[in-house]
Amino acid sequence: MASTEITVDAMLIKEYANEDPNQHPFLLHLTTQAATAAANFKRQRRHRLSRESVLPRRRRSLGHIVMHAVTFTFLPLRLCFNFLLCLWIGYKWIARFVSFLCYVAFISPGLLQVAYYYSYCGQIRKNIKYGDQPRNSNKAHGYLLGSQLSERDIIVACLDYRNFPQGTMSDMIKDVSEGISFVFNNIAEYGGDINRIYLMGQSAGAHITACALVEQAIKEAGGEKVSWCVSRIKAYFGLSGGYNLINLKDHFHSRGLHRSIFLSIMEGEESLQRFSPEVMVQDPKIEDAVSLLPHFILFHGTADYSIPLDSCKSFAEVLERIGVKVETVLYKGKTHTDLFVQDPMRGGKDQLVEDLIFIIHENDRDAFARNPMARQRRRLVPELLLKLACTVSPF
């Protein structure tokens, strides 16, 4: 209402503004009162608006300052929390990382000796490129086992391959397949026999090589042009491998490999079947390809918690049911790394090596007769350190 009245007074003033106020005494009196009232009202209104606007602004400013301070203080913590959440670096991961550092520290005397021998051994051909991708070369990862086999007249080619995030599972299988092709096409230059080629993988390598075998068998059975033939592989040795990713994804997640990262490596959940050899070989559509698969020998430790023993047993049962020749060799009390790392560092007789030699030289009486003459391996790490390594091992 006040607003309306003031507006009317202003209109009256404007209407008679050009007339002589002395001729209109009432108008003079009215305009004087109106002007005074308008001035007082405007003064009161400015004062009220000033109180209404300034005080809340002060309150908002104080609240804003407090909120800004809180945000500024906790922003690094919030970012760290989100980062840890995304990468699954929880207490389990941190504990495993610390365990890994301790594990490496305990076996470091052996690792240093391995690095020295690998660097200065004249019998080792290093960094032989088999492809044009990163890590497509022969590396030192398999020295502990390879050096023992090489002393028994066996040429060992240790293939490296792209790892995540350099590549996903398809890239890894492609790299391994190209490496196998290189061996078939070039092993004769190094004194090898193209008709006596064995394929072996450990842990993730066992899974990838099994995938490469199945994939190549499918191509070969389908009449595609291939650079190497599955049917020419004498035998496949799978050491501590996992062959059914659908069954293993929850297990890997519980051990610190976050499901989202695992599925990124495997190119999504819809690809788990394609990258699970145990599942693939049961497909009736690839029955012809399955018939091309070589003899499978699966080695596994009964105390392997990284990849449970059931993974090996289940794959063996499936292979046997579909008609693939398969054997399982179990090592009581052995963990995921015992067979490939700790046992070779102990020196003396290595049961895994003896089992491999027996299979490879089974039909070569001369080579088999020379096995006892191979020198005994010396110990690289004291037994106490190896036991401590086994105790803290995150694998």
CSV table of C-alpha atoms in Angstrom, one decimal:
chain,number,residue,atom,x,y,z
A,1,MET,CA,0.0,0.0,0.0
A,2,ALA,CA,2.8,2.5,0.8
A,3,SER,CA,4.3,2.0,-2.5
A,4,THR,CA,1.0,2.8,-4.3
A,5,GLU,CA,0.4,6.0,-2.3
A,6,ILE,CA,3.9,7.3,-3.0
A,7,THR,CA,3.3,6.7,-6.6
A,8,VAL,CA,0.1,8.7,-6.7
A,9,ASP,CA,1.7,11.7,-4.9
A,10,ALA,CA,4.5,11.7,-7.4
A,11,MET,CA,1.9,11.8,-10.2
A,12,LEU,CA,0.2,14.9,-8.7
A,13,ILE,CA,3.4,16.7,-8.4
A,14,LYS,CA,4.2,16.0,-12.0
A,15,GLU,CA,0.8,17.1,-13.2
A,16,TYR,CA,1.0,20.6,-11.7
A,17,ALA,CA,4.6,21.2,-12.0
A,18,ASN,CA,4.3,23.9,-14.7
A,19,GLU,CA,1.7,25.9,-12.9
A,20,ASP,CA,2.2,28.8,-10.5
A,21,PRO,CA,2.1,27.3,-7.0
A,22,ASN,CA,1.0,30.7,-5.5
A,23,GLN,CA,-2.3,30.3,-7.4
A,24,HIS,CA,-2.8,26.9,-5.9
A,25,PRO,CA,-2.1,27.2,-2.1
A,26,PHE,CA,-3.6,23.7,-1.5
A,27,LEU,CA,-1.3,22.3,-4.1
A,28,LEU,CA,1.6,23.9,-2.4
A,29,HIS,CA,0.6,22.5,1.0
A,30,LEU,CA,0.0,19.1,-0.6
A,31,THR,CA,3.3,18.9,-2.4
A,32,THR,CA,5.2,20.1,0.6
A,33,GLN,CA,3.7,17.3,2.8
A,34,ALA,CA,4.1,14.8,0.0
A,35,ALA,CA,7.7,15.7,-0.5
A,36,THR,CA,8.4,15.5,3.3
A,37,ALA,CA,6.6,12.1,3.5
A,38,ALA,CA,8.3,10.8,0.5
A,39,ALA,CA,11.7,11.8,1.8
A,40,ASN,CA,11.0,10.2,5.2
A,41,PHE,CA,9.7,7.0,3.6
A,42,LYS,CA,12.7,6.7,1.3
A,43,ARG,CA,15.0,7.3,4.2
A,44,GLN,CA,13.3,4.6,6.3
A,45,ARG,CA,13.1,2.2,3.3
A,46,ARG,CA,16.9,2.6,2.6
A,47,HIS,CA,17.6,2.0,6.2
A,48,ARG,CA,15.4,-1.1,6.3
A,49,LEU,CA,16.8,-2.5,3.0
A,50,SER,CA,20.3,-1.7,4.3
A,51,ARG,CA,19.7,-3.8,7.4
A,52,GLU,CA,18.0,-6.6,5.4
A,53,SER,CA,20.7,-6.8,2.8
A,54,VAL,CA,23.9,-6.0,4.7
A,55,LEU,CA,23.4,-8.3,7.7
A,56,PRO,CA,22.5,-11.4,5.7
A,57,ARG,CA,25.5,-10.7,3.4
A,58,ARG,CA,27.7,-10.6,6.4
A,59,ARG,CA,26.2,-13.9,7.6
A,60,ARG,CA,26.6,-15.4,4.2
A,61,SER,CA,30.2,-14.2,4.0
A,62,LEU,CA,31.0,-15.7,7.3
A,63,GLY,CA,29.4,-19.0,6.3
A,64,HIS,CA,31.1,-18.9,3.0
A,65,ILE,CA,34.5,-18.3,4.7
A,66,VAL,CA,33.9,-21.2,7.0
A,67,MET,CA,32.8,-23.5,4.2
A,68,HIS,CA,35.7,-22.5,2.1
A,69,ALA,CA,38.1,-23.2,4.9
A,70,VAL,CA,36.6,-26.6,5.6
A,71,THR,CA,36.7,-27.5,1.8
A,72,PHE,CA,40.3,-26.3,1.5
A,73,THR,CA,41.3,-28.3,4.5
A,74,PHE,CA,39.7,-31.5,3.6
A,75,LEU,CA,40.0,-31.3,-0.2
A,76,PRO,CA,43.4,-33.2,-0.3
A,77,LEU,CA,41.9,-35.9,2.0
A,78,ARG,CA,38.8,-36.2,-0.2
A,79,LEU,CA,41.0,-36.5,-3.4
A,80,CYS,CA,43.2,-39.1,-1.8
A,81,PHE,CA,40.1,-41.1,-0.6
A,82,ASN,CA,38.7,-41.1,-4.1
A,83,PHE,CA,42.0,-42.0,-5.6
A,84,LEU,CA,42.4,-44.9,-3.2
A,85,LEU,CA,38.9,-46.0,-3.8
A,86,CYS,CA,39.3,-46.0,-7.6
A,87,LEU,CA,42.6,-48.0,-7.5
A,88,TRP,CA,41.5,-50.3,-4.7
A,89,ILE,CA,44.4,-49.4,-2.6
A,90,GLY,CA,42.8,-50.4,0.7
A,91,TYR,CA,44.5,-52.0,3.6
A,92,LYS,CA,44.6,-55.3,1.9
A,93,TRP,CA,46.5,-53.9,-1.1
A,94,ILE,CA,48.9,-52.0,1.1
A,95,ALA,CA,49.5,-55.1,3.2
A,96,ARG,CA,50.2,-57.1,0.1
A,97,PHE,CA,52.5,-54.4,-1.2
A,98,VAL,CA,54.5,-54.4,2.0
A,99,SER,CA,54.6,-58.2,1.9
A,100,PHE,CA,55.9,-58.0,-1.6
A,101,LEU,CA,58.7,-55.7,-0.6
A,102,CYS,CA,59.7,-58.0,2.2
A,103,TYR,CA,59.5,-61.0,-0.1
A,104,VAL,CA,61.9,-59.3,-2.6
A,105,ALA,CA,64.2,-58.3,0.2
A,106,PHE,CA,64.5,-61.9,1.5
A,107,ILE,CA,65.3,-63.4,-1.9
A,108,SER,CA,67.4,-60.5,-3.0
A,109,PRO,CA,70.7,-62.4,-2.6
A,110,GLY,CA,69.5,-64.8,-5.3
A,111,LEU,CA,68.1,-62.1,-7.5
A,112,LEU,CA,71.4,-60.3,-7.5
A,113,GLN,CA,73.2,-63.4,-8.6
A,114,VAL,CA,70.7,-64.1,-11.3
A,115,ALA,CA,71.1,-60.6,-12.6
A,116,TYR,CA,74.9,-61.0,-12.7
A,117,TYR,CA,74.8,-64.4,-14.5
A,118,TYR,CA,72.2,-63.3,-17.0
A,119,SER,CA,74.2,-60.1,-17.8
A,120,TYR,CA,77.6,-61.9,-18.3
A,121,CYS,CA,76.7,-65.4,-19.5
A,122,GLY,CA,77.9,-65.8,-23.0
A,123,GLN,CA,75.5,-68.6,-23.8
A,124,ILE,CA,72.4,-66.4,-23.4
A,125,ARG,CA,71.2,-64.5,-26.5
A,126,LYS,CA,69.4,-61.5,-25.1
A,127,ASN,CA,66.8,-59.1,-26.4
A,128,ILE,CA,66.0,-61.1,-29.6
A,129,LYS,CA,63.0,-59.2,-31.2
A,130,TYR,CA,60.2,-61.4,-32.4
A,131,GLY,CA,57.7,-58.5,-33.1
A,132,ASP,CA,57.4,-54.8,-33.5
A,133,GLN,CA,55.4,-54.1,-30.3
A,134,PRO,CA,56.9,-53.0,-27.0
A,135,ARG,CA,58.3,-55.9,-25.0
A,136,ASN,CA,58.2,-58.2,-28.0
A,137,SER,CA,61.6,-59.8,-27.1
A,138,ASN,CA,63.2,-62.6,-25.2
A,139,LYS,CA,63.8,-61.7,-21.5
A,140,ALA,CA,65.4,-62.9,-18.3
A,141,HIS,CA,62.2,-63.8,-16.4
A,142,GLY,CA,62.7,-67.5,-16.8
A,143,TYR,CA,66.4,-67.7,-16.0
A,144,LEU,CA,66.1,-69.8,-12.9
A,145,LEU,CA,64.3,-72.6,-14.7
A,146,GLY,CA,65.7,-72.0,-18.2
A,147,SER,CA,69.3,-72.2,-17.0
A,148,GLN,CA,68.7,-75.7,-15.6
A,149,LEU,CA,67.0,-76.9,-18.7
A,150,SER,CA,69.7,-75.5,-20.9
A,151,GLU,CA,72.3,-77.6,-19.1
A,152,ARG,CA,70.2,-80.7,-20.1
A,153,ASP,CA,70.5,-79.9,-23.9
A,154,ILE,CA,67.3,-78.0,-24.1
A,155,ILE,CA,67.0,-74.6,-25.8
A,156,VAL,CA,64.8,-72.2,-23.8
A,157,ALA,CA,63.1,-69.2,-25.4
A,158,CYS,CA,61.6,-66.9,-22.8
A,159,LEU,CA,59.0,-64.7,-24.4
A,160,ASP,CA,57.9,-61.4,-23.0
A,161,TYR,CA,54.7,-59.7,-23.9
A,162,ARG,CA,52.8,-56.5,-23.4
A,163,ASN,CA,51.2,-56.0,-20.0
A,164,PHE,CA,48.3,-53.9,-18.9
A,165,PRO,CA,47.9,-50.9,-19.6
A,166,GLN,CA,50.2,-51.3,-22.6
A,167,GLY,CA,47.7,-53.9,-23.9
A,168,THR,CA,44.7,-56.0,-22.9
A,169,MET,CA,44.2,-59.7,-23.1
A,170,SER,CA,43.9,-59.8,-26.9
A,171,ASP,CA,47.2,-58.0,-27.2
A,172,MET,CA,48.9,-60.4,-24.8
A,173,ILE,CA,47.6,-63.5,-26.7
A,174,LYS,CA,48.7,-61.9,-30.0
A,175,ASP,CA,52.2,-61.2,-28.7
A,176,VAL,CA,52.6,-64.8,-27.4
A,177,SER,CA,51.3,-66.3,-30.6
A,178,GLU,CA,53.8,-64.2,-32.6
A,179,GLY,CA,56.6,-65.3,-30.3
A,180,ILE,CA,55.7,-68.9,-30.9
A,181,SER,CA,55.6,-68.3,-34.6
A,182,PHE,CA,59.1,-66.8,-34.4
A,183,VAL,CA,60.4,-69.9,-32.6
A,184,PHE,CA,58.9,-72.2,-35.2
A,185,ASN,CA,60.4,-70.2,-38.1
A,186,ASN,CA,63.8,-69.5,-36.5
A,187,ILE,CA,64.7,-72.1,-33.9
A,188,ALA,CA,66.8,-74.1,-36.4
A,189,GLU,CA,69.2,-71.2,-36.7
A,190,TYR,CA,69.9,-71.7,-33.0
A,191,GLY,CA,70.4,-75.4,-33.2
A,192,GLY,CA,66.9,-76.4,-32.2
A,193,ASP,CA,64.6,-79.1,-33.6
A,194,ILE,CA,61.4,-77.8,-35.1
A,195,ASN,CA,59.8,-81.1,-34.6
A,196,ARG,CA,60.4,-81.1,-30.8
A,197,ILE,CA,58.9,-77.9,-29.6
A,198,TYR,CA,57.2,-77.7,-26.2
A,199,LEU,CA,55.2,-74.8,-24.9
A,200,MET,CA,55.2,-73.8,-21.3
A,201,GLY,CA,53.7,-70.9,-19.2
A,202,GLN,CA,53.6,-70.0,-15.5
A,203,SER,CA,50.8,-68.3,-13.7
A,204,ALA,CA,49.4,-65.6,-16.1
A,205,GLY,CA,51.7,-67.0,-18.7
A,206,ALA,CA,50.0,-70.4,-18.4
A,207,HIS,CA,46.6,-68.9,-19.0
A,208,ILE,CA,47.8,-66.8,-21.9
A,209,THR,CA,49.6,-69.7,-23.7
A,210,ALA,CA,46.5,-71.9,-23.2
A,211,CYS,CA,44.4,-69.2,-24.8
A,212,ALA,CA,46.8,-68.9,-27.7
A,213,LEU,CA,46.7,-72.7,-28.2
A,214,VAL,CA,42.9,-72.7,-28.3
A,215,GLU,CA,42.7,-69.6,-30.6
A,216,GLN,CA,45.3,-71.0,-33.0
A,217,ALA,CA,43.6,-74.4,-33.1
A,218,ILE,CA,40.3,-72.7,-34.0
A,219,LYS,CA,42.0,-70.9,-36.9
A,220,GLU,CA,43.8,-74.0,-38.0
A,221,ALA,CA,40.6,-76.1,-38.0
A,222,GLY,CA,38.8,-73.5,-39.9
A,223,GLY,CA,41.2,-73.5,-42.7
A,224,GLU,CA,42.7,-70.1,-42.0
A,225,LYS,CA,46.3,-69.4,-43.1
A,226,VAL,CA,48.4,-69.7,-39.9
A,227,SER,CA,52.1,-69.0,-39.2
A,228,TRP,CA,52.4,-72.0,-36.8
A,229,CYS,CA,50.5,-75.2,-36.2
A,230,VAL,CA,49.1,-76.3,-32.9
A,231,SER,CA,49.4,-79.9,-34.1
A,232,ARG,CA,53.2,-79.5,-34.2
A,233,ILE,CA,53.5,-78.7,-30.5
A,234,LYS,CA,54.7,-81.8,-28.7
A,235,ALA,CA,53.2,-80.9,-25.3
A,236,TYR,CA,51.9,-78.0,-23.3
A,237,PHE,CA,53.2,-77.4,-19.7
A,238,GLY,CA,50.9,-75.3,-17.6
A,239,LEU,CA,52.5,-74.2,-14.3
A,240,SER,CA,50.2,-72.7,-11.6
A,241,GLY,CA,47.8,-71.5,-14.1
A,242,GLY,CA,44.1,-70.3,-14.0
A,243,TYR,CA,42.0,-71.5,-16.9
A,244,ASN,CA,38.4,-70.3,-16.0
A,245,LEU,CA,38.2,-66.6,-15.5
A,246,ILE,CA,34.5,-66.6,-14.9
A,247,ASN,CA,35.1,-68.7,-11.7
A,248,LEU,CA,38.3,-66.8,-10.7
A,249,LYS,CA,37.1,-63.2,-11.0
A,250,ASP,CA,35.7,-63.0,-7.4
A,251,HIS,CA,38.7,-64.8,-6.0
A,252,PHE,CA,41.1,-62.3,-7.7
A,253,HIS,CA,38.9,-59.4,-6.4
A,254,SER,CA,39.2,-60.8,-2.8
A,255,ARG,CA,42.9,-60.9,-3.1
A,256,GLY,CA,43.3,-57.2,-4.1
A,257,LEU,CA,42.8,-57.2,-7.9
A,258,HIS,CA,39.8,-55.0,-8.1
A,259,ARG,CA,37.0,-56.3,-10.3
A,260,SER,CA,36.9,-53.1,-12.5
A,261,ILE,CA,40.7,-53.3,-13.2
A,262,PHE,CA,40.4,-57.1,-13.9
A,263,LEU,CA,37.6,-56.5,-16.3
A,264,SER,CA,39.5,-53.8,-18.0
A,265,ILE,CA,42.4,-56.2,-18.6
A,266,MET,CA,40.0,-58.8,-19.9
A,267,GLU,CA,38.1,-56.3,-22.2
A,268,GLY,CA,34.8,-56.5,-20.3
A,269,GLU,CA,32.8,-59.2,-18.6
A,270,GLU,CA,31.4,-60.4,-21.9
A,271,SER,CA,34.9,-61.4,-22.9
A,272,LEU,CA,35.6,-63.7,-19.9
A,273,GLN,CA,34.2,-66.7,-21.7
A,274,ARG,CA,36.4,-66.1,-24.8
A,275,PHE,CA,39.4,-65.9,-22.5
A,276,SER,CA,38.6,-68.9,-20.5
A,277,PRO,CA,40.2,-72.0,-22.1
A,278,GLU,CA,38.2,-74.3,-19.9
A,279,VAL,CA,35.0,-72.9,-21.1
A,280,MET,CA,36.0,-72.5,-24.8
A,281,VAL,CA,37.0,-76.2,-25.3
A,282,GLN,CA,33.5,-77.3,-24.2
A,283,ASP,CA,31.9,-75.5,-27.1
A,284,PRO,CA,30.6,-78.2,-29.5
A,285,LYS,CA,31.2,-75.8,-32.4
A,286,ILE,CA,35.0,-76.1,-32.1
A,287,GLU,CA,35.1,-79.9,-31.7
A,288,ASP,CA,37.5,-80.1,-34.7
A,289,ALA,CA,39.8,-77.5,-33.2
A,290,VAL,CA,39.9,-79.4,-29.8
A,291,SER,CA,41.1,-82.5,-31.6
A,292,LEU,CA,44.2,-80.6,-32.6
A,293,LEU,CA,45.3,-79.7,-29.1
A,294,PRO,CA,48.5,-81.3,-27.9
A,295,HIS,CA,49.2,-83.3,-24.7
A,296,PHE,CA,48.5,-81.1,-21.7
A,297,ILE,CA,50.5,-81.5,-18.5
A,298,LEU,CA,49.3,-79.3,-15.6
A,299,PHE,CA,51.7,-78.6,-12.7
A,300,HIS,CA,50.3,-77.1,-9.5
A,301,GLY,CA,51.2,-76.7,-5.8
A,302,THR,CA,48.6,-77.8,-3.3
A,303,ALA,CA,49.3,-74.7,-1.1
A,304,ASP,CA,48.8,-72.2,-4.0
A,305,TYR,CA,46.4,-69.5,-2.8
A,306,SER,CA,47.0,-67.1,-5.6
A,307,ILE,CA,45.3,-69.5,-8.1
A,308,PRO,CA,43.6,-72.3,-6.2
A,309,LEU,CA,44.3,-76.0,-6.9
A,310,ASP,CA,40.7,-76.5,-8.0
A,311,SER,CA,41.4,-74.4,-11.1
A,312,CYS,CA,43.9,-77.0,-12.3
A,313,LYS,CA,41.8,-79.9,-11.4
A,314,SER,CA,38.7,-78.5,-13.0
A,315,PHE,CA,40.5,-77.9,-16.3
A,316,ALA,CA,42.0,-81.3,-16.3
A,317,GLU,CA,38.6,-82.9,-15.8
A,318,VAL,CA,37.2,-81.0,-18.7
A,319,LEU,CA,40.1,-81.8,-21.0
A,320,GLU,CA,39.8,-85.5,-20.1
A,321,ARG,CA,36.0,-85.5,-20.7
A,322,ILE,CA,36.4,-84.0,-24.2
A,323,GLY,CA,39.1,-86.4,-25.2
A,324,VAL,CA,42.3,-84.3,-24.8
A,325,LYS,CA,45.3,-86.2,-23.4
A,326,VAL,CA,46.0,-84.6,-20.0
A,327,GLU,CA,48.0,-85.2,-16.9
A,328,THR,CA,48.2,-83.4,-13.6
A,329,VAL,CA,51.3,-83.2,-11.4
A,330,LEU,CA,50.7,-81.9,-7.9
A,331,TYR,CA,53.4,-80.8,-5.5
A,332,LYS,CA,52.4,-81.1,-1.9
A,333,GLY,CA,52.8,-78.0,0.2
A,334,LYS,CA,54.1,-75.8,-2.6
A,335,THR,CA,52.9,-72.2,-3.0
A,336,HIS,CA,52.4,-70.2,-6.2
A,337,THR,CA,56.1,-69.1,-6.3
A,338,ASP,CA,57.8,-72.1,-4.7
A,339,LEU,CA,58.1,-74.1,-8.0
A,340,PHE,CA,59.4,-71.2,-10.1
A,341,VAL,CA,61.4,-69.1,-7.6
A,342,GLN,CA,62.2,-70.5,-4.2
A,343,ASP,CA,63.0,-74.1,-5.2
A,344,PRO,CA,65.5,-73.2,-7.9
A,345,MET,CA,67.2,-70.9,-5.4
A,346,ARG,CA,67.6,-73.8,-3.0
A,347,GLY,CA,70.1,-75.6,-5.2
A,348,GLY,CA,70.5,-79.3,-5.4
A,349,LYS,CA,67.7,-81.4,-7.0
A,350,ASP,CA,64.7,-79.5,-8.4
A,351,GLN,CA,61.7,-81.8,-8.7
A,352,LEU,CA,59.9,-79.7,-11.3
A,353,VAL,CA,63.0,-79.7,-13.5
A,354,GLU,CA,63.3,-83.5,-13.1
A,355,ASP,CA,59.7,-84.0,-14.1
A,356,LEU,CA,60.1,-81.8,-17.2
A,357,ILE,CA,63.3,-83.6,-18.2
A,358,PHE,CA,61.6,-86.9,-17.8
A,359,ILE,CA,58.8,-85.9,-20.2
A,360,ILE,CA,61.0,-84.1,-22.8
A,361,HIS,CA,63.7,-86.8,-22.9
A,362,GLU,CA,61.4,-89.7,-22.6
A,363,ASN,CA,62.0,-90.9,-26.2
A,364,ASP,CA,65.6,-89.7,-26.4
A,365,ARG,CA,67.7,-92.4,-24.6
A,366,ASP,CA,71.0,-90.7,-25.2
A,367,ALA,CA,69.8,-87.4,-23.7
A,368,PHE,CA,68.1,-89.2,-20.9
A,369,ALA,CA,71.4,-91.0,-20.1
A,370,ARG,CA,73.3,-87.8,-19.9
A,371,ASN,CA,70.9,-86.3,-17.3
A,372,PRO,CA,72.7,-87.7,-14.2
A,373,MET,CA,75.9,-86.1,-15.4
A,374,ALA,CA,74.4,-82.6,-15.2
A,375,ARG,CA,76.1,-80.6,-12.4
A,376,GLN,CA,74.2,-80.0,-9.2
A,377,ARG,CA,72.9,-76.5,-8.7
A,378,ARG,CA,74.4,-74.5,-5.9
A,379,ARG,CA,72.3,-72.7,-3.3
A,380,LEU,CA,71.6,-69.1,-4.0
A,381,VAL,CA,69.8,-68.0,-0.9
A,382,PRO,CA,70.1,-69.4,2.7
A,383,GLU,CA,67.2,-71.6,3.8
A,384,LEU,CA,66.2,-69.2,6.6
A,385,LEU,CA,65.6,-66.4,4.2
A,386,LEU,CA,63.7,-68.6,1.8
A,387,LYS,CA,61.4,-69.7,4.6
A,388,LEU,CA,60.9,-66.1,5.7
A,389,ALA,CA,60.1,-65.2,2.0
A,390,CYS,CA,57.5,-68.0,1.9
A,391,THR,CA,56.0,-66.7,5.1
A,392,VAL,CA,55.5,-63.1,3.9
A,393,SER,CA,54.9,-63.9,0.3
A,394,PRO,CA,51.7,-62.1,-1.1
A,395,PHE,CA,51.4,-64.8,-3.8
